[in-house]
Amino acid sequence: MTALLAVEHLQVEFRTEEGVLRAVDDVSFELQRGELLGIVGESGSGKSVTAMTIMGLTRGPNASFSGRAVLGDLDLVTASERQLERVRGGRVAMIFQDPMTALNPVHRVGDQIVEQIRAHQSENRRAAMDRAVDLLDRVGIPRAKERARSYPHEFSGGMRQRVMIAMALSCSPEILIADEPTTALDVTTQAQILAEIGTLRKELGVGVLLITHDLGVIADVADRVVVMYAGQVVEQGSLSDIFYDPRHPYTWGLLGSVPRLDADRPERLPTIPGTPPSLLRRPTGCRFAPRCAWRFEACSRPPALKSDDPETDEHTGRCWLDLDVARERRVVGGTLGLPVDDRTTAGGGAANP
Amino acid sequence: MTLRDTGTGHVPVNESAVGVLDVPAEPYAAGAATYRLALRRLRHNHRAIVFGSLFVLVVVLCLLAPVYARYIAHTGPNVQHITEVLDINGKSVDVVSLTGVPVGPTWHSRFFLGADADGRDLAVRLLYGGRTSLAIGVMATAITIVLATVLGLVAGYYGKWTDGVISRVFDIVWAYPALLLAIALGVSLATGGISIGPVQINSGSILIPTLVIGIVYVPYVARPIRGEVLALREREFVESARALGFSNFRIMASEILPNLTSTLIVFVPLQLAHSIILEAALSFLGAGVQPPAASWGTLLASGAPLFNVAPYLTLAPATMLVITCLGINVFGDGLREALDPRATVRTGY
Amino acid sequence: MARFVLRRLGSAVLVLFAVSILTFLIFEVIPNGNPALRLAGRTATPANIAAVERIYGFNKPVYVQYVRTMEQIFTGKIVSYATGVNVISQLKQALPVTASLVLGAAVLWLFFGIVLGLLAGLHAGSTIDTGISALNFLGISAPSFVIGYVLIYVFSFKLHVFPSSGYVGLADPLGWAYHLAMPWVSLAILYTGIYSQVLRASVVDTLNEDFVRTARAKGLSHRQVTLHHVLRTSLIPVVSLSGLDIAAVLGGSAIIIEVVFDLPGIGYYASQSIGALDVPPVLVITLFGAFAVVIFSTIADVVYGLLDPRIRVAGSR
């Protein structure tokens, strides 16, 4: 089966005041029809830039790209602006982190949906508005007909995110990219929105790219997971690979910092010490090494993204540790995690100029 | 505690090239570092430096006016040479012709730019006039900034009826067409001078237009200051200073005021240019600097009636005025950009 | 909305009241300002002066004079001390001139300010941006009367294409525009610079807004994003600014341009009256100016509310 979307060796660089910043570095992954792929990483890991690049939204005089992002027979990295306009909101739709600011405050929400429908389909205003009301109703907005005439500030955060979802669905996209869709919402609303996205995927067969910094968010909904760090993919695999057999110490750290209900409550929720390296001055070897408790000599050279199972390359990791050693070391105090390392200097990025 | 740690409203965020990156910003220490960074940005802004230097050049030239008058032009700003005859390239030319037309630019040391209707050396008067215009501009700006800071601070910090009274007064001054107010004040004070108790200002003094200009602009600066103080008042470091029992004066002076510095710095060049232009406008209308004292505005006013026969009498001070304000405005814009990093975000759209 | 407008009008009355008192006081405190001296003529005897003081009521306390003067203003009977002409009828004659000047210039500056500001903002950092900002700096650094003189020098004295002075009524639309062309440009250049800068900053801010990213992610064309989302939102600060500026220029700031081009408008009238220390016209004109500021800023606030629904909610609460 050919993938719905294939990202191949994608690289994105920005020229800034302080130098060239490589935000995305040789990233590859595939998204299948009806699949929910989670992309996980801290701020600055390049996950959002990857998503925005797929949408063609990072283009600008200071940006340069290489690699491909193939949707059907179209490479989104090199597509013309006109081609991209048809893709955006049509074949690929996107919802954003902060529903407070993602909707234009001066236009009614109904009009904002109508605008998108009419950008892609030649439908008259009345018919488009009927569709918009149906969509609002479908994503669970009560009294949708009335509410379509409201302005964004008259909705709550969760309701606004539902509006965003309705808008994203308005042109029956093949792919839905959700960039931190629940971060700005409270926990209950979070669960509702995630459930909504899950339902849509099943009912409509949309491929979903769910971007988040929180492994907890994707634990219930994702099929496969890509873990990104400092612009690179550091681990990629199925949901169970990532949660039960993680290869990369960074993934261990992420897992260790997810609050768990099935284990004793630790005195303090563990965190990964240090901060991600500056994308302007990347470490020459493994980019996670400055923050890794298990680093050793080999880590001064860049590790490759490889599979340890000769049978399949479904589960890959970017670490020098042998699989057996890794399986031993990833258990901290009975659960998965990354121990705190005294050698870790505060601000890992700065330690490696 | 020091407020520099708790932060000014202008912590420079390391904004990305496109605004979509969530690259963690290096946590800059606010305060001193903010200004160091601003200075660095300013130094790299060649346009601002060039135009700033242009302004400095104008200032230096005007300060050297007496030197120019004495050693190059050999005349004073108010010395009339109506009846003299010049020898230019072997031809003899009246300084002021029988029909009242003054001589044009000679490009010689004396009457370099020509003479005015009274036979005075235009170049000398231009430099002396510049001293007056610049002096009024600087002093008026100082008055505006000081009054606006005090009133804005008090209104914003105390709120309630204090704010009510001060804001209403601003409303009134605001509703008053600024130029008309300045002219009315300028004319009425210029005819009689000011005498309030021991303070005596003569009717011809340049302090009168200075005061008028300084006061007219107060609400324009005080309003934004008040707004900032309103926001700062609610910040944690002010709360904690209050909890520590600091006096209101101390909180205003040492906690809030330093956080207003960058806003005030941005206002200085803006006001300087405004004040210089308003001085020219007032003097042009006869409500500012009074003759025989020269300023760019009075030079413009006295040149205007002769505009069709001797346009350089108007164009020379006009050029000086434009060059000066251009220098100030471009430099001021660079300053604003340097202090407000948001303004330097270049979007890729 | 109605309550909001009413409240604005209420405070407007207070402001006008204060403005009238302030104007009255400014001229009251002038030493040598006694208008009776001038009204009685050059060779007046003390008896003449006393007679004039009695007739005009200058010997009464200040507040009596104030009330009397205000009464005359509102009954339209107020006359100039210097010329004896009815001030309101003078104002009525001057108003069309100033209105023509200001509204024409406002059309110019709004159009060019918006076009240039939008261009500069959309291409922030490019050569277009640099070029436009150079123009802006020139505009805000050159006083309008200086521009006026330069225009007169070039187009009247050298090229003889435009008249250097005079006003022709709207009855002759071509002559009207022909005579006002240079005054319009002189006045508009400053504000074009300001508006273009304000709009540029606003556009740059708006471009960084999430909803612009959303609009692009929806697949809208560049044109649609620019006009319907970026420009529409960025215009909000320009609207509130233009209300105040049009009013300020209408209420007297056009004075210099009127003097330069010999246009018999309100500013011209004001400058002559101020020069003659003629209180009644000055009082009427400043009141008119303040009234214009209040009216136009109220209109601007209402339009502001229409443009930004968030304000509308806050205003009606």
Coordinates of C-alpha atoms in Angstrom, one line a residue, chain B residues 18-20 47 168 171-181 183-185 187-189 191-193 277 280-282 284-285 300 304-305 307-308 311 314-315 318-319 321-322 325-327 329-330 333 337 342-343 345-347 349, chain C residues 15 18-19 22-23 26-27 30-32 122 124-125 130 133 137-138 140-143 145-146 149-150 152-153 157 200 204-205 207-208 213 216 222 225-226 244 248 251-253 255-256 259-260 270 274 277 285-286 289-290 293-294:
Chain B
V18 CA 9.4 33.0 10.7
G19 CA 7.5 33.2 13.9
V20 CA 6.5 29.5 13.8
R47 CA 21.2 53.8 8.7
R168 CA -9.7 64.8 32.5
D171 CA -8.8 65.2 27.8
I172 CA -9.2 68.9 27.7
V173 CA -5.8 69.6 26.4
W174 CA -6.2 66.8 23.9
A175 CA -9.5 68.1 22.6
Y176 CA -7.9 71.5 22.2
P177 CA -6.4 71.7 18.8
A178 CA -2.7 71.6 19.7
L179 CA -1.5 74.2 17.3
L180 CA -4.3 76.6 18.1
L181 CA -3.6 76.2 21.8
I183 CA -0.6 79.9 19.2
A184 CA -3.1 81.3 21.6
L185 CA -0.7 80.7 24.5
V187 CA 0.6 85.1 21.4
S188 CA -0.9 85.9 24.8
L189 CA 2.3 85.3 26.6
T191 CA 2.7 90.2 24.3
G192 CA 2.8 90.4 28.1
G193 CA 5.5 88.0 29.3
I277 CA 8.8 71.6 14.0
A280 CA 9.2 76.6 13.4
A281 CA 5.4 76.6 12.9
L282 CA 4.8 79.0 15.8
F284 CA 6.4 81.3 11.3
L285 CA 3.0 82.5 12.5
L300 CA 11.1 81.1 7.3
A304 CA 8.2 84.1 3.0
P305 CA 7.2 87.5 1.7
F307 CA 9.7 84.0 -1.7
N308 CA 9.2 84.8 -5.4
P311 CA 13.5 81.7 -2.6
T314 CA 13.0 80.3 2.7
L315 CA 14.6 77.2 1.2
A318 CA 13.6 74.8 5.3
T319 CA 16.5 72.5 4.3
L321 CA 14.9 72.0 9.4
V322 CA 14.2 69.0 7.2
C325 CA 14.4 66.3 11.7
L326 CA 15.3 63.6 9.3
G327 CA 18.4 62.9 11.3
N329 CA 13.6 60.7 13.2
V330 CA 15.7 58.1 11.5
D333 CA 13.4 54.9 14.7
E337 CA 13.8 49.1 16.9
R342 CA 9.5 42.8 18.3
A343 CA 9.9 45.5 15.8
V345 CA 11.0 40.5 13.5
R346 CA 11.1 40.0 9.8
T347 CA 8.3 37.9 8.7
Y349 CA 5.3 36.1 4.4
Chain C
V15 CA -14.8 69.0 27.8
A18 CA -13.7 73.3 30.2
V19 CA -12.2 74.3 26.8
L22 CA -9.6 77.8 29.5
T23 CA -9.7 79.9 26.3
I26 CA -5.8 82.5 28.5
F27 CA -6.9 85.8 27.1
I30 CA -2.9 88.8 29.2
P31 CA -1.5 92.0 30.6
N32 CA -2.2 94.8 28.1
L122 CA 3.8 42.9 3.6
A124 CA 8.9 44.1 5.6
G125 CA 12.7 44.1 5.3
T130 CA 13.2 50.6 2.7
S133 CA 10.2 54.1 4.9
F137 CA 10.7 59.8 7.0
L138 CA 10.9 62.6 4.5
I140 CA 7.2 63.3 8.8
S141 CA 10.4 65.4 8.9
A142 CA 9.4 68.1 6.5
P143 CA 6.9 70.6 8.0
F145 CA 4.5 74.7 5.2
V146 CA 8.0 73.9 4.0
Y149 CA 6.7 76.5 -0.3
V150 CA 8.7 74.0 -2.2
I152 CA 4.8 76.8 -4.9
Y153 CA 8.4 77.3 -6.0
F157 CA 7.1 80.0 -10.1
R200 CA 3.1 49.1 8.5
V204 CA 3.8 43.4 10.7
D205 CA 2.1 42.6 14.0
L207 CA 1.2 38.9 10.0
N208 CA 2.6 37.2 13.2
R213 CA -1.5 31.4 9.7
R216 CA -3.3 30.5 5.0
H222 CA -2.7 35.4 -1.0
V225 CA -5.5 36.6 3.2
T226 CA -4.1 40.0 2.7
L244 CA -8.6 62.5 15.9
A248 CA -7.5 68.4 14.8
G251 CA -10.2 72.6 14.1
G252 CA -7.2 74.7 13.4
S253 CA -4.1 72.6 12.5
I255 CA -3.9 77.1 9.9
I256 CA -0.4 77.0 8.4
V259 CA -1.7 81.0 5.6
V260 CA 0.9 79.7 3.0
A270 CA -7.9 82.1 13.6
I274 CA -5.1 85.7 17.5
L277 CA -5.9 89.5 20.3
I285 CA -12.9 78.8 16.8
T286 CA -11.4 76.8 19.6
G289 CA -12.2 72.8 17.1
A290 CA -12.8 71.0 20.4
V293 CA -12.3 66.6 18.0
V294 CA -15.1 65.3 20.3

